[in-house]
PDB file of C-alpha atoms and ligand atoms in Angstrom:
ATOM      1  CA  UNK A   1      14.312  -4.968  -2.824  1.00 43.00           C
ATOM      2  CA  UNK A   2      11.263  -3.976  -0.801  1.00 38.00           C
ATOM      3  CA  UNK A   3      13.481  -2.712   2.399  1.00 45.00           C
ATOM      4  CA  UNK A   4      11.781  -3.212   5.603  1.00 44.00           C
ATOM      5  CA  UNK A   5      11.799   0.539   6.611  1.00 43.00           C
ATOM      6  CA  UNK A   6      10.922   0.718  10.526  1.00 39.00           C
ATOM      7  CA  UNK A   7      10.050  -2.014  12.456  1.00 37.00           C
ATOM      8  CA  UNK A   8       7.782   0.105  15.274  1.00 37.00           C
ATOM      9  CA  UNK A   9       6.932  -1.174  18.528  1.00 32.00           C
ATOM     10  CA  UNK A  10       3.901   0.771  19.096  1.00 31.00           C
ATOM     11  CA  UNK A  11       2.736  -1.168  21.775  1.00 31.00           C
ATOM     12  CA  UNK A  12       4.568  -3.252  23.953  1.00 30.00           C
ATOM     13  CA  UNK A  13       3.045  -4.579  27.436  1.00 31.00           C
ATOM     14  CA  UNK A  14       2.826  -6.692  30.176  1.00 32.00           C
ATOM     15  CA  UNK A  15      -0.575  -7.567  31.636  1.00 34.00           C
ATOM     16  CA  UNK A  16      -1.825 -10.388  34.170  1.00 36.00           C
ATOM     17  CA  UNK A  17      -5.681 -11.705  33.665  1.00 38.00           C
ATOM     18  CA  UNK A  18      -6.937 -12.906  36.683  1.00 39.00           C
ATOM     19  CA  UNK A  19      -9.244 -15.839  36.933  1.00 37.00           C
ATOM     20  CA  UNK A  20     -12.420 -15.362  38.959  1.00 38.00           C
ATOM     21  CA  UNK A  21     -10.716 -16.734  42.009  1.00 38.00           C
ATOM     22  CA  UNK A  22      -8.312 -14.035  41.799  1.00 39.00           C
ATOM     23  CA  UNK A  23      -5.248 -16.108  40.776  1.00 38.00           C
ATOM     24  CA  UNK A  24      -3.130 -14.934  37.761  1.00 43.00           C
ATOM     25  CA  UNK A  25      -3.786 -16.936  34.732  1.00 38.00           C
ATOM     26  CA  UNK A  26      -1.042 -16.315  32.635  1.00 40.00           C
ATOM     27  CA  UNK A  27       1.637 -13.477  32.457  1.00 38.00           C
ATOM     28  CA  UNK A  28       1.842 -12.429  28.470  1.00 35.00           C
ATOM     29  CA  UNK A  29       3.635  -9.927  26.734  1.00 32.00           C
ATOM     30  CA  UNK A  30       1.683  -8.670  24.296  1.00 29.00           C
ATOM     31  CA  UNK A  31       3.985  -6.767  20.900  1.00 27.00           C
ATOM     32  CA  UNK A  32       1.797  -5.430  18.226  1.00 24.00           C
ATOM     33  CA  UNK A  33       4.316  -4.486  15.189  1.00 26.00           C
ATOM     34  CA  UNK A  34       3.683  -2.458  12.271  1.00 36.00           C
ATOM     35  CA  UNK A  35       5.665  -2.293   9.198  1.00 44.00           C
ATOM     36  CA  UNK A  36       6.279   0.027   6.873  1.00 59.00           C
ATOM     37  CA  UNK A  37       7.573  -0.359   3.661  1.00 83.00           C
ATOM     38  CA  UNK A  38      10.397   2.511   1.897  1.00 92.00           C
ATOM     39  CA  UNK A  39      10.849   3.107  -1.762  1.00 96.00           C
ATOM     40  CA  UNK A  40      14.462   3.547  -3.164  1.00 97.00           C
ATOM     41  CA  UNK A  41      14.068   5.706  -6.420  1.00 98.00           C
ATOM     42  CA  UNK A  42      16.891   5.983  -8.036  1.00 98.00           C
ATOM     43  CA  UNK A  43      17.595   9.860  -9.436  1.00 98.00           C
ATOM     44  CA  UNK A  44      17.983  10.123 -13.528  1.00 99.00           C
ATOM     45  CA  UNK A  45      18.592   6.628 -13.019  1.00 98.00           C
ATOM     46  CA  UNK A  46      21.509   5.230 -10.535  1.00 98.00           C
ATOM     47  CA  UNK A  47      23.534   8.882 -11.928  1.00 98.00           C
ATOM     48  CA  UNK A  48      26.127   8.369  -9.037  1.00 98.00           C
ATOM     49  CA  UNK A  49      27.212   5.261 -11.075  1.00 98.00           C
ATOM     50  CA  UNK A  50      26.472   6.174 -14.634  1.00 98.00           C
ATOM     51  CA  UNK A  51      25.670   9.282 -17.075  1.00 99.00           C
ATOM     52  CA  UNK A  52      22.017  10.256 -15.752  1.00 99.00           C
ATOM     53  CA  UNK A  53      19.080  10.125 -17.814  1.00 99.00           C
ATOM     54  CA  UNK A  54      20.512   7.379 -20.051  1.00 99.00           C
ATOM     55  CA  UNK A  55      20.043   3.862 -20.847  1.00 98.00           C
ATOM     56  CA  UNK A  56      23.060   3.072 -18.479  1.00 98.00           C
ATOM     57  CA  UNK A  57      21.973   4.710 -15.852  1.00 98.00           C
ATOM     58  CA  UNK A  58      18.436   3.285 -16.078  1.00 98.00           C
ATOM     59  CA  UNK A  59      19.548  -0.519 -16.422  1.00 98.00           C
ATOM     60  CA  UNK A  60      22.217   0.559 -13.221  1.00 98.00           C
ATOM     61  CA  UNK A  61      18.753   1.444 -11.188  1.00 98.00           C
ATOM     62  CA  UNK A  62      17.540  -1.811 -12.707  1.00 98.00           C
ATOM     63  CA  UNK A  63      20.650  -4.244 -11.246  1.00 97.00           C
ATOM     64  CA  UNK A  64      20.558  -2.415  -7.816  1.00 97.00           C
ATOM     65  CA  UNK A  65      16.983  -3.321  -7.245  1.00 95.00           C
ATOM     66  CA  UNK A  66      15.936   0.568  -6.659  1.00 97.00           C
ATOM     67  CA  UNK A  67      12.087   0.462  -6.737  1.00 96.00           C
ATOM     68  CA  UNK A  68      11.485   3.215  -8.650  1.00 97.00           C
ATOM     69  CA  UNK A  69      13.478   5.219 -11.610  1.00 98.00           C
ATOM     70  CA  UNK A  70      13.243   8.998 -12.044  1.00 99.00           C
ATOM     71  CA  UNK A  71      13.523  10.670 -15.377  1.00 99.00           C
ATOM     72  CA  UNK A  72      13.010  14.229 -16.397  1.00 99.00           C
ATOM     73  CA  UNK A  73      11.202  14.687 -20.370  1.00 99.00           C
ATOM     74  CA  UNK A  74      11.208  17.441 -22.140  1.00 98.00           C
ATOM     75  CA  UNK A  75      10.569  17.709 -26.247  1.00 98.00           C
ATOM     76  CA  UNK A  76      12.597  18.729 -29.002  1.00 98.00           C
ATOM     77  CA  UNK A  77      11.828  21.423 -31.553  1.00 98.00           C
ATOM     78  CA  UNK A  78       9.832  18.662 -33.633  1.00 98.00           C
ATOM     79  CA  UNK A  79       7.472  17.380 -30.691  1.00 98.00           C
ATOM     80  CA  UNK A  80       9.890  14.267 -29.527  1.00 98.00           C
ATOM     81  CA  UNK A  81       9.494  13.946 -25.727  1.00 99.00           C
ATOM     82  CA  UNK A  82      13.088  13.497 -24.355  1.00 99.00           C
ATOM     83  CA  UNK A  83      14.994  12.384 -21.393  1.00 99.00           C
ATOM     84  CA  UNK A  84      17.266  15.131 -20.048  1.00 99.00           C
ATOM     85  CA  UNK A  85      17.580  17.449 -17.387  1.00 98.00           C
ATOM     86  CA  UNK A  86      19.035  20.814 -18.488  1.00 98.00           C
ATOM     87  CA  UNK A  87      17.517  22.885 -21.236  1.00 98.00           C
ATOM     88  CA  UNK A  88      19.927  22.870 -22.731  1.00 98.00           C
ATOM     89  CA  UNK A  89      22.173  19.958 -23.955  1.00 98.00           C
ATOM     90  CA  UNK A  90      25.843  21.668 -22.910  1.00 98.00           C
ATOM     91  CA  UNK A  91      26.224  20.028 -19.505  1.00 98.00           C
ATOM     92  CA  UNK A  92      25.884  16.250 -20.354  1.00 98.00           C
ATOM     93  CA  UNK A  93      26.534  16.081 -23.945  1.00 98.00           C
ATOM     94  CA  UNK A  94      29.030  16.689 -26.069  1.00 98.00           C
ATOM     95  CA  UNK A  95      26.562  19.467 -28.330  1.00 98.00           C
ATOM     96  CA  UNK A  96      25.538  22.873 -27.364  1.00 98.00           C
ATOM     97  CA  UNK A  97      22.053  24.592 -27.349  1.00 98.00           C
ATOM     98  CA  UNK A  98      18.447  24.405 -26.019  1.00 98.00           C
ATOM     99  CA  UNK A  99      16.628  21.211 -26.374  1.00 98.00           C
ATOM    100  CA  UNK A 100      13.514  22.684 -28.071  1.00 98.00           C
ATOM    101  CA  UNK A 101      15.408  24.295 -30.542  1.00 98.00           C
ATOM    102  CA  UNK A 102      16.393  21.065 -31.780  1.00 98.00           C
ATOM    103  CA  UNK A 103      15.164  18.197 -33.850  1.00 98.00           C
ATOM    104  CA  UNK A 104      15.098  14.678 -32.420  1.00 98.00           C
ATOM    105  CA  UNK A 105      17.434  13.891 -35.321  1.00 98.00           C
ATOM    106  CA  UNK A 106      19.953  16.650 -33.804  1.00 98.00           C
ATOM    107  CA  UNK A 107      19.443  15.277 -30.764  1.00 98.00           C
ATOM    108  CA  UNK A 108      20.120  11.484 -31.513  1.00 98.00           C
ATOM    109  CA  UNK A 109      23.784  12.234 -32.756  1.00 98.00           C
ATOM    110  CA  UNK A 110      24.912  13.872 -29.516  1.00 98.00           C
ATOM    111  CA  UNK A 111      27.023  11.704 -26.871  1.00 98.00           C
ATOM    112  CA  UNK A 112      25.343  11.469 -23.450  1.00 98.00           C
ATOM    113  CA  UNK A 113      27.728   9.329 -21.918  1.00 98.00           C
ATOM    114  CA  UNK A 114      31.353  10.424 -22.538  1.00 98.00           C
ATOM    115  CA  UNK A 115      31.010  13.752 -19.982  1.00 98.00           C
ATOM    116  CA  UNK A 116      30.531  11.269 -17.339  1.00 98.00           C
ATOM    117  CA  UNK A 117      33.350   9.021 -17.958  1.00 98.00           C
ATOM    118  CA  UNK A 118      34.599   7.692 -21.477  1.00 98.00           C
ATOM    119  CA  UNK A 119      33.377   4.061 -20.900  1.00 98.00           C
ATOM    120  CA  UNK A 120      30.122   5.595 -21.481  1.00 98.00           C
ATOM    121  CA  UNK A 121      30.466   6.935 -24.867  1.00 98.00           C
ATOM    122  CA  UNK A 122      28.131   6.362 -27.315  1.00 98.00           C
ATOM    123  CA  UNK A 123      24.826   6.415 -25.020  1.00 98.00           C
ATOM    124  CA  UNK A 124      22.443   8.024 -26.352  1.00 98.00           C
ATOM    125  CA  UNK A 125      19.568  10.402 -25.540  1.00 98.00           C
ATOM    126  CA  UNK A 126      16.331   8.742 -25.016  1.00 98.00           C
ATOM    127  CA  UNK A 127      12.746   9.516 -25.371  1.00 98.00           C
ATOM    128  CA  UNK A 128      10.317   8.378 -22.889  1.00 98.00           C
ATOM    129  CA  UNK A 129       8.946   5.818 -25.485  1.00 98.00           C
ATOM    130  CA  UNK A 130      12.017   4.514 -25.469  1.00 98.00           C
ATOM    131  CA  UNK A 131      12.511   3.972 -21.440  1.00 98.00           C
ATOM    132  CA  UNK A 132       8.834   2.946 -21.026  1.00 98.00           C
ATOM    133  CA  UNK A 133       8.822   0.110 -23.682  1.00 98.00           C
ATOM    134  CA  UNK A 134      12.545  -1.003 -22.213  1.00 98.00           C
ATOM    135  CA  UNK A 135      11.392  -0.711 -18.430  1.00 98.00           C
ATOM    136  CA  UNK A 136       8.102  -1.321 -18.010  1.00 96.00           C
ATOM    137  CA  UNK A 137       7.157  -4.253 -15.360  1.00 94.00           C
ATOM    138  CA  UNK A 138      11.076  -4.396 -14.625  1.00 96.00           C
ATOM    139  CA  UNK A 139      10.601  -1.105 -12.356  1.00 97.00           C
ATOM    140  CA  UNK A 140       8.443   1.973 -11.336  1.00 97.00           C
ATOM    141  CA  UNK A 141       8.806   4.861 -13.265  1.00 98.00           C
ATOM    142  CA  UNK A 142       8.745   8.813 -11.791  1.00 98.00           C
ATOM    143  CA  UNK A 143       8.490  10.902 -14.767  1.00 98.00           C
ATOM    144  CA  UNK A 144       9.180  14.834 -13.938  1.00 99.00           C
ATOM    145  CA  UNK A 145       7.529  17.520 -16.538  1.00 99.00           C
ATOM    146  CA  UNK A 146      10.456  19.646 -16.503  1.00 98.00           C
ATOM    147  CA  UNK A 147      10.387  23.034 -17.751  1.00 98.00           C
ATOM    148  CA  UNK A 148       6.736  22.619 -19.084  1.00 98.00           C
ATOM    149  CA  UNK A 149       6.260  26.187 -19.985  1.00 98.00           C
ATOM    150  CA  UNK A 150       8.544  25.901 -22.602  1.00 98.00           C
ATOM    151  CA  UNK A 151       6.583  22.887 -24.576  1.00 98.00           C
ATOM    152  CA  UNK A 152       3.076  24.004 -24.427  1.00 98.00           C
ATOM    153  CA  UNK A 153       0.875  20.637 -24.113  1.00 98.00           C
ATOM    154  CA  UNK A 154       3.832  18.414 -23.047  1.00 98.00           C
ATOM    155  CA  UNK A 155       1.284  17.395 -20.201  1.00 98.00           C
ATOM    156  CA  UNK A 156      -1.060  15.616 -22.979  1.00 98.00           C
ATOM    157  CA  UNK A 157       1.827  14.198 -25.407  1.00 98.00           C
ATOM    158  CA  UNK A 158       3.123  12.113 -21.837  1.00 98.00           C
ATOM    159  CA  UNK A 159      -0.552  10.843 -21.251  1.00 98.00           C
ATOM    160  CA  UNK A 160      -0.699  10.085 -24.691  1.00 98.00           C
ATOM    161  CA  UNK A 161       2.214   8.042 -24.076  1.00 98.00           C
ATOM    162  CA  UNK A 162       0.976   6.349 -21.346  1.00 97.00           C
ATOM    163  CA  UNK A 163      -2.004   5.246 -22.576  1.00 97.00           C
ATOM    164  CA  UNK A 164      -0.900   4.571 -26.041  1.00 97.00           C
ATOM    165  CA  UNK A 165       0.492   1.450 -23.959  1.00 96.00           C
ATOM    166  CA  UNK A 166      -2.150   1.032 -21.483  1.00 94.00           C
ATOM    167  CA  UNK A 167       0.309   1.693 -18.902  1.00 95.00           C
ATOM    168  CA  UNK A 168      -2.798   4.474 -17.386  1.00 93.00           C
ATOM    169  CA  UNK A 169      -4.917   1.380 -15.591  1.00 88.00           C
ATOM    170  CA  UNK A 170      -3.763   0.194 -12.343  1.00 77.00           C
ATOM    171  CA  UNK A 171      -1.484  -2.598 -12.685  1.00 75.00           C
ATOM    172  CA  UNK A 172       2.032  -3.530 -12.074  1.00 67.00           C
ATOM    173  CA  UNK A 173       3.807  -0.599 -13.869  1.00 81.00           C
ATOM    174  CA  UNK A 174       3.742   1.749 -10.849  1.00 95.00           C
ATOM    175  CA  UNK A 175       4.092   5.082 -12.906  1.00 97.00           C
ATOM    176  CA  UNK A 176       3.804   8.234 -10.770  1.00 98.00           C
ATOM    177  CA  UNK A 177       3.824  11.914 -13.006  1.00 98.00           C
ATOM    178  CA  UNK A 178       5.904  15.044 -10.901  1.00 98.00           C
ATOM    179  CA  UNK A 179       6.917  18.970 -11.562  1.00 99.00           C
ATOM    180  CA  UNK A 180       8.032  21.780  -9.886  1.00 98.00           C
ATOM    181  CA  UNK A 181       5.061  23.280 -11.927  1.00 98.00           C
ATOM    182  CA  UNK A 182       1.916  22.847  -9.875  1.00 98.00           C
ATOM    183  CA  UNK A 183       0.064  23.948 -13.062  1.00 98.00           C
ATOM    184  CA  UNK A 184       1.466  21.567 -15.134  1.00 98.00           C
ATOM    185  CA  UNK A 185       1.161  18.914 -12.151  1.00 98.00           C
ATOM    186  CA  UNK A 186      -2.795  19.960 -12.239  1.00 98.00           C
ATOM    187  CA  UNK A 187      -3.098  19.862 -15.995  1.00 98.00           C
ATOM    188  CA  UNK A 188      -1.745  16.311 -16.569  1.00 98.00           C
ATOM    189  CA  UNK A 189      -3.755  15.467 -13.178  1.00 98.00           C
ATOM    190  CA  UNK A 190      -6.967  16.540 -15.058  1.00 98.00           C
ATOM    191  CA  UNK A 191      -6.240  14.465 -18.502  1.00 98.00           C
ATOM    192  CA  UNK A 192      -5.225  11.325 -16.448  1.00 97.00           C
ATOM    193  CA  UNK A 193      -6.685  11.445 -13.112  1.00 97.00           C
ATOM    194  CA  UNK A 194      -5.752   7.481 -12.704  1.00 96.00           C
ATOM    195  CA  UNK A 195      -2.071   8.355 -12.576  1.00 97.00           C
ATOM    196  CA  UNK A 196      -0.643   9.862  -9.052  1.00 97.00           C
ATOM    197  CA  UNK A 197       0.884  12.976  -9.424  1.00 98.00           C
ATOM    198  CA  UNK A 198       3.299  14.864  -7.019  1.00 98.00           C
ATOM    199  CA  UNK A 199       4.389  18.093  -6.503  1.00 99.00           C
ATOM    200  CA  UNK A 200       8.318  19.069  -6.082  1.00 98.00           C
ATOM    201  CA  UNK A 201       9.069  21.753  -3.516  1.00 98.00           C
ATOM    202  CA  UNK A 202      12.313  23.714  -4.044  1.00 98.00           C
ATOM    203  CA  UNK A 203      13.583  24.696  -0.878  1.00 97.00           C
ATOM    204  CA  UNK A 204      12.228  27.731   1.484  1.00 96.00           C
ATOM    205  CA  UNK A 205      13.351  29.194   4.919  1.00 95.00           C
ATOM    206  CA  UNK A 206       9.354  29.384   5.207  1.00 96.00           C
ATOM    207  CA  UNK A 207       8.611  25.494   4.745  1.00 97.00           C
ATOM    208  CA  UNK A 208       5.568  24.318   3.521  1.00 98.00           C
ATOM    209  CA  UNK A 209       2.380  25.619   5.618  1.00 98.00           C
ATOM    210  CA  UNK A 210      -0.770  23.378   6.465  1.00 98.00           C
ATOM    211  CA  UNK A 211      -2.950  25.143   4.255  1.00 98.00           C
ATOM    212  CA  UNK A 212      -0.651  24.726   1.066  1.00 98.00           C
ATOM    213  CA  UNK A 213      -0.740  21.100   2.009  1.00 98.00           C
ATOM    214  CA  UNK A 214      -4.164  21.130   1.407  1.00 98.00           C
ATOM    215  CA  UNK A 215      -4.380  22.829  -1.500  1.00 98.00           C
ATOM    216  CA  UNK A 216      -1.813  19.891  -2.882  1.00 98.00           C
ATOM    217  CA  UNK A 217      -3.740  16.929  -1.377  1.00 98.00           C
ATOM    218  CA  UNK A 218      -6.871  18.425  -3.893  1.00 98.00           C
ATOM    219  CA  UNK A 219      -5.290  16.722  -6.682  1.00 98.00           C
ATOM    220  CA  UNK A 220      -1.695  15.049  -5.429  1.00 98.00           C
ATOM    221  CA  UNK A 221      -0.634  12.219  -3.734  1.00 98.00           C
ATOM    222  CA  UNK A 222       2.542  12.987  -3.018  1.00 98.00           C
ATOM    223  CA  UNK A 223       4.956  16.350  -1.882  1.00 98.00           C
ATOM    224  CA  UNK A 224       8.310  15.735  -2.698  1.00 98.00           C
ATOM    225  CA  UNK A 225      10.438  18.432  -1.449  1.00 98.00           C
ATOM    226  CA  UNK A 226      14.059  19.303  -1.401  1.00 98.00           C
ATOM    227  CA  UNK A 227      15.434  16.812   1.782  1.00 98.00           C
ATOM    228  CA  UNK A 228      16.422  19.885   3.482  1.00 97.00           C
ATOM    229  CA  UNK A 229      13.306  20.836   4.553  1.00 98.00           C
ATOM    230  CA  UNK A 230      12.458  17.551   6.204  1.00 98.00           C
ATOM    231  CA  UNK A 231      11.860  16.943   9.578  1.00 97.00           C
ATOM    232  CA  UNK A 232       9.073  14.615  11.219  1.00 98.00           C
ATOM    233  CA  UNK A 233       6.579  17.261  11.586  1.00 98.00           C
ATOM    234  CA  UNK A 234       6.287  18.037   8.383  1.00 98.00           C
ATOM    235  CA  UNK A 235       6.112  14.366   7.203  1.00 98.00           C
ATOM    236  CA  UNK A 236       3.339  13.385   9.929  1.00 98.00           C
ATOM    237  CA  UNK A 237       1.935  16.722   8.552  1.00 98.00           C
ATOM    238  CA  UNK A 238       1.717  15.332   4.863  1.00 98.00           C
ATOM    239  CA  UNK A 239       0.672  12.189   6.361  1.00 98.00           C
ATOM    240  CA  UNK A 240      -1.986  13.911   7.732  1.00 98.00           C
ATOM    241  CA  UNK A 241      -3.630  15.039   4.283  1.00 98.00           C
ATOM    242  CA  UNK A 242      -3.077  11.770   3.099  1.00 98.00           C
ATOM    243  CA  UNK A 243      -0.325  11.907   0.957  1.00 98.00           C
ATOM    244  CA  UNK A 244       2.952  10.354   0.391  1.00 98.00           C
ATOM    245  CA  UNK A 245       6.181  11.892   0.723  1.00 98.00           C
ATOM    246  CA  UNK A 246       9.594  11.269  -1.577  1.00 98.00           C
ATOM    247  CA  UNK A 247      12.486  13.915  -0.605  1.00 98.00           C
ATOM    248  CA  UNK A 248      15.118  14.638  -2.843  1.00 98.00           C
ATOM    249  CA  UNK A 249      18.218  14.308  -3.320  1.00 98.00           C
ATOM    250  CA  UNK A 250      19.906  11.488  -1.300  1.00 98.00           C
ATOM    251  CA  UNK A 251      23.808  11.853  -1.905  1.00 98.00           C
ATOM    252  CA  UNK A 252      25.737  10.912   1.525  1.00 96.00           C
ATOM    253  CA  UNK A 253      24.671   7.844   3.878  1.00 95.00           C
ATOM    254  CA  UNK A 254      23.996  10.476   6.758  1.00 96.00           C
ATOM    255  CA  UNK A 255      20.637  12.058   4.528  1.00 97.00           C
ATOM    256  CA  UNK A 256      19.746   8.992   3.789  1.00 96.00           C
ATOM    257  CA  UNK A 257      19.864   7.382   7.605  1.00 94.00           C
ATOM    258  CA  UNK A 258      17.761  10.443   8.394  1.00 96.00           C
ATOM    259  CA  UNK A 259      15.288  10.440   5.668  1.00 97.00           C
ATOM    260  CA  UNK A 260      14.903   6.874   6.943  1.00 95.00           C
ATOM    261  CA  UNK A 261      14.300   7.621  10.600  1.00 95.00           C
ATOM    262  CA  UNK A 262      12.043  10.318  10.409  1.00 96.00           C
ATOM    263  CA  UNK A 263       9.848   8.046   8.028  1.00 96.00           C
ATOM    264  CA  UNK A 264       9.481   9.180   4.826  1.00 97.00           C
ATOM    265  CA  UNK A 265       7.997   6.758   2.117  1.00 97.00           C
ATOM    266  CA  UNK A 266      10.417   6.799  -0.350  1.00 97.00           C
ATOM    267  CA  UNK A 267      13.836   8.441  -0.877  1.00 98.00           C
ATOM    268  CA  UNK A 268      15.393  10.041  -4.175  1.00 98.00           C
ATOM    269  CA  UNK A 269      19.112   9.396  -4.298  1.00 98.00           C
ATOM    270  CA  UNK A 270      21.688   8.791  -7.135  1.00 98.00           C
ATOM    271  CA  UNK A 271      22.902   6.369  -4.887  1.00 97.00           C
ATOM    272  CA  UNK A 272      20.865   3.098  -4.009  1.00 96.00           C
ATOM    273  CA  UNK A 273      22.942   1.326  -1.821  1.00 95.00           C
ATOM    274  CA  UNK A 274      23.243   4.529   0.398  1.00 94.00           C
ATOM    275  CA  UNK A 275      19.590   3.513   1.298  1.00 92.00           C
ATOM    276  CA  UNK A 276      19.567  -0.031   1.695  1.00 75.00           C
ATOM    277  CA  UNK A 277      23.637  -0.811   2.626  1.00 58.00           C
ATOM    278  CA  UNK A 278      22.485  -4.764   2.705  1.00 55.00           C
ATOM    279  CA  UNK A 279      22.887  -3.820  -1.837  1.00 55.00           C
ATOM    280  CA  UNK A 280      26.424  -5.332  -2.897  1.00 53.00           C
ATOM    281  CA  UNK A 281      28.767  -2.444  -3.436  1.00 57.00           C
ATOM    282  CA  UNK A 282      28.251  -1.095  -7.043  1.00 53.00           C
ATOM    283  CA  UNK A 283      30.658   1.291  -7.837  1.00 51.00           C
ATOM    284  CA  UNK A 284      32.594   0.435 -10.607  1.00 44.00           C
TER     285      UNK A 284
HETATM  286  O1  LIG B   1      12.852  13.935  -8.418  1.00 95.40           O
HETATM  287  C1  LIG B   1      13.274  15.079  -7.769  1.00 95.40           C
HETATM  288  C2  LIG B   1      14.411  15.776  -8.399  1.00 95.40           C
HETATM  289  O2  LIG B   1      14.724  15.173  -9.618  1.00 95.40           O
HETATM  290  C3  LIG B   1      14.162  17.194  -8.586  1.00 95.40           C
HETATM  291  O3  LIG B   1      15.301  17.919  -8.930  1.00 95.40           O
HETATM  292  O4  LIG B   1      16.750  19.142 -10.470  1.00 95.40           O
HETATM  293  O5  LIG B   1      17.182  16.765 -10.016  1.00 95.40           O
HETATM  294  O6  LIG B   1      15.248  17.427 -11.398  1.00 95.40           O
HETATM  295  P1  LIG B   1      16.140  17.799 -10.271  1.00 95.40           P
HETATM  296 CA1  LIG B   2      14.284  15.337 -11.853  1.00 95.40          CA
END
């Protein structure tokens, strides 16, 4: 599903071209389209549908025909780079404690799927080797460093990942790296420079000024920032440093009709078909 974002008429005219007698030779109507095309990314995988950051919810962003998935690694006490979102495993397991305090083995017996719904019981953490050997070719992949102060060189451990499968050279995996950590963002940028990065902006009253747009597009190629701060000046402002832009995160049609309009490239929901409603219904 590439959706045909905007279809915009930006020039659309009448003219008459005389012959050298003066008569009119031909009245034509002249309409020069340009097309843009939108990327659906679908958040943890499609986690309106199934238990985020798992298998399920990965092969869900797979069936809807989302462009892109997005994940969120982190590593366990023994150096295994996992997918999950909190810190700690409390929220979407059913274990308790902080991720780096425990071993990949720990890890692997915990149930990532039952605190969703019970259908999903038995799903299992993953690690990004996992999702990148299972997904790769079948759909892009938006990996987010999160919390990268707590795993000191997490940033070279996901490159060696990458390359490890020669999934760093341009091709058909489109693989972009992201954190709220412009550091970390930087770092990875420097040991990989032929993977786009982006940089996640939380939300501020004080939105996001020209000159810290520059000091992204040094390294980034894209500013994905909390959807609340969107507005069309601020992505014709991105635009204008030549980077992308991928808000976050789509969860009602009405955010996701907006997003559209004011013409961001790609859109971060747990909810596909909110951005392309043509997708077959595919709640469960
Ligand atoms: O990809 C953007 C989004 O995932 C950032 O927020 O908290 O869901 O990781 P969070
Ligand atoms: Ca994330």
């Amino acid at each position: 599903m590439k959706r045909i974002l905007q279809t915009l008429a930006v020039g659309v005219f009448a003219f008459t071209s005389l012959l050298p007698d003066g008569t009119a030779l031909a009245n034509e109507e002249v309409t020069k389209k340009e097309q843009k095309q939108m990327t659906t990314v679908a958040h943890r995988g499609a986690s309106g549908y199934a238990p985020e950051n798992t298998m399920a919810a990965f092969e869900k962003s797979v069936d809807m025909k989302a462009e892109m998935l997005e994940l969120d690694v982190q590593m366990s006490k023994d150096g295994e780079l996992v997918v999950i979102h909190d810190t700690s495993v409390d929220r979407t397991t059913n274990g308790t404690g902080a991720v780096k305090d425990m071993t990949y083995e720990e890890l692997l017996q915990l149930d990532a799927g039952s605190y969703f719904n019970e259908a999903f019981a038995g799903e299992k953490i993953p690690t990004l080797g996992e999702v990148l050997d299972e997904y790769r070719g079948k759909i892009g992949i938006l990996i987010e460093i999160k919390s990268p102060s707590l795993y000191p060189g997490i940033e070279q451990k996901i490159a060696d990942e990458l390359v490890d499968r020669n999934m760093h050279k341009p091709n058909n995996n489109k693989i972009i790296v992201q954190s709220f950590d412009h550091d970390s963002v930087m770092t990875f940028h420097s040991l990989l420079p032929s993977i786009p990065v982006g940089v996640l902006v939380g939300y501020s009253p004080n939105g996001i000024s020209n000159v810290q747009l520059a000091a992204f597009s040094s390294y980034a190629d894209y500013v994905n920032p909390n959807l609340s701060m969107i507005d069309s000046d601020l992505v014709q402002r991105i635009h204008n440093q030549g980077m992308e832009t991928y808000p976050w995160t789509v969860r009602d049609e009405l955010s996701a009709d907006f997003l559209l309009n004011v013409g961001v490239d790609g859109i971060i929901t747990d909810y596909p078909d909110y951005v392309d409603p043509h997708l077959p219904d595919q709640a469960a």
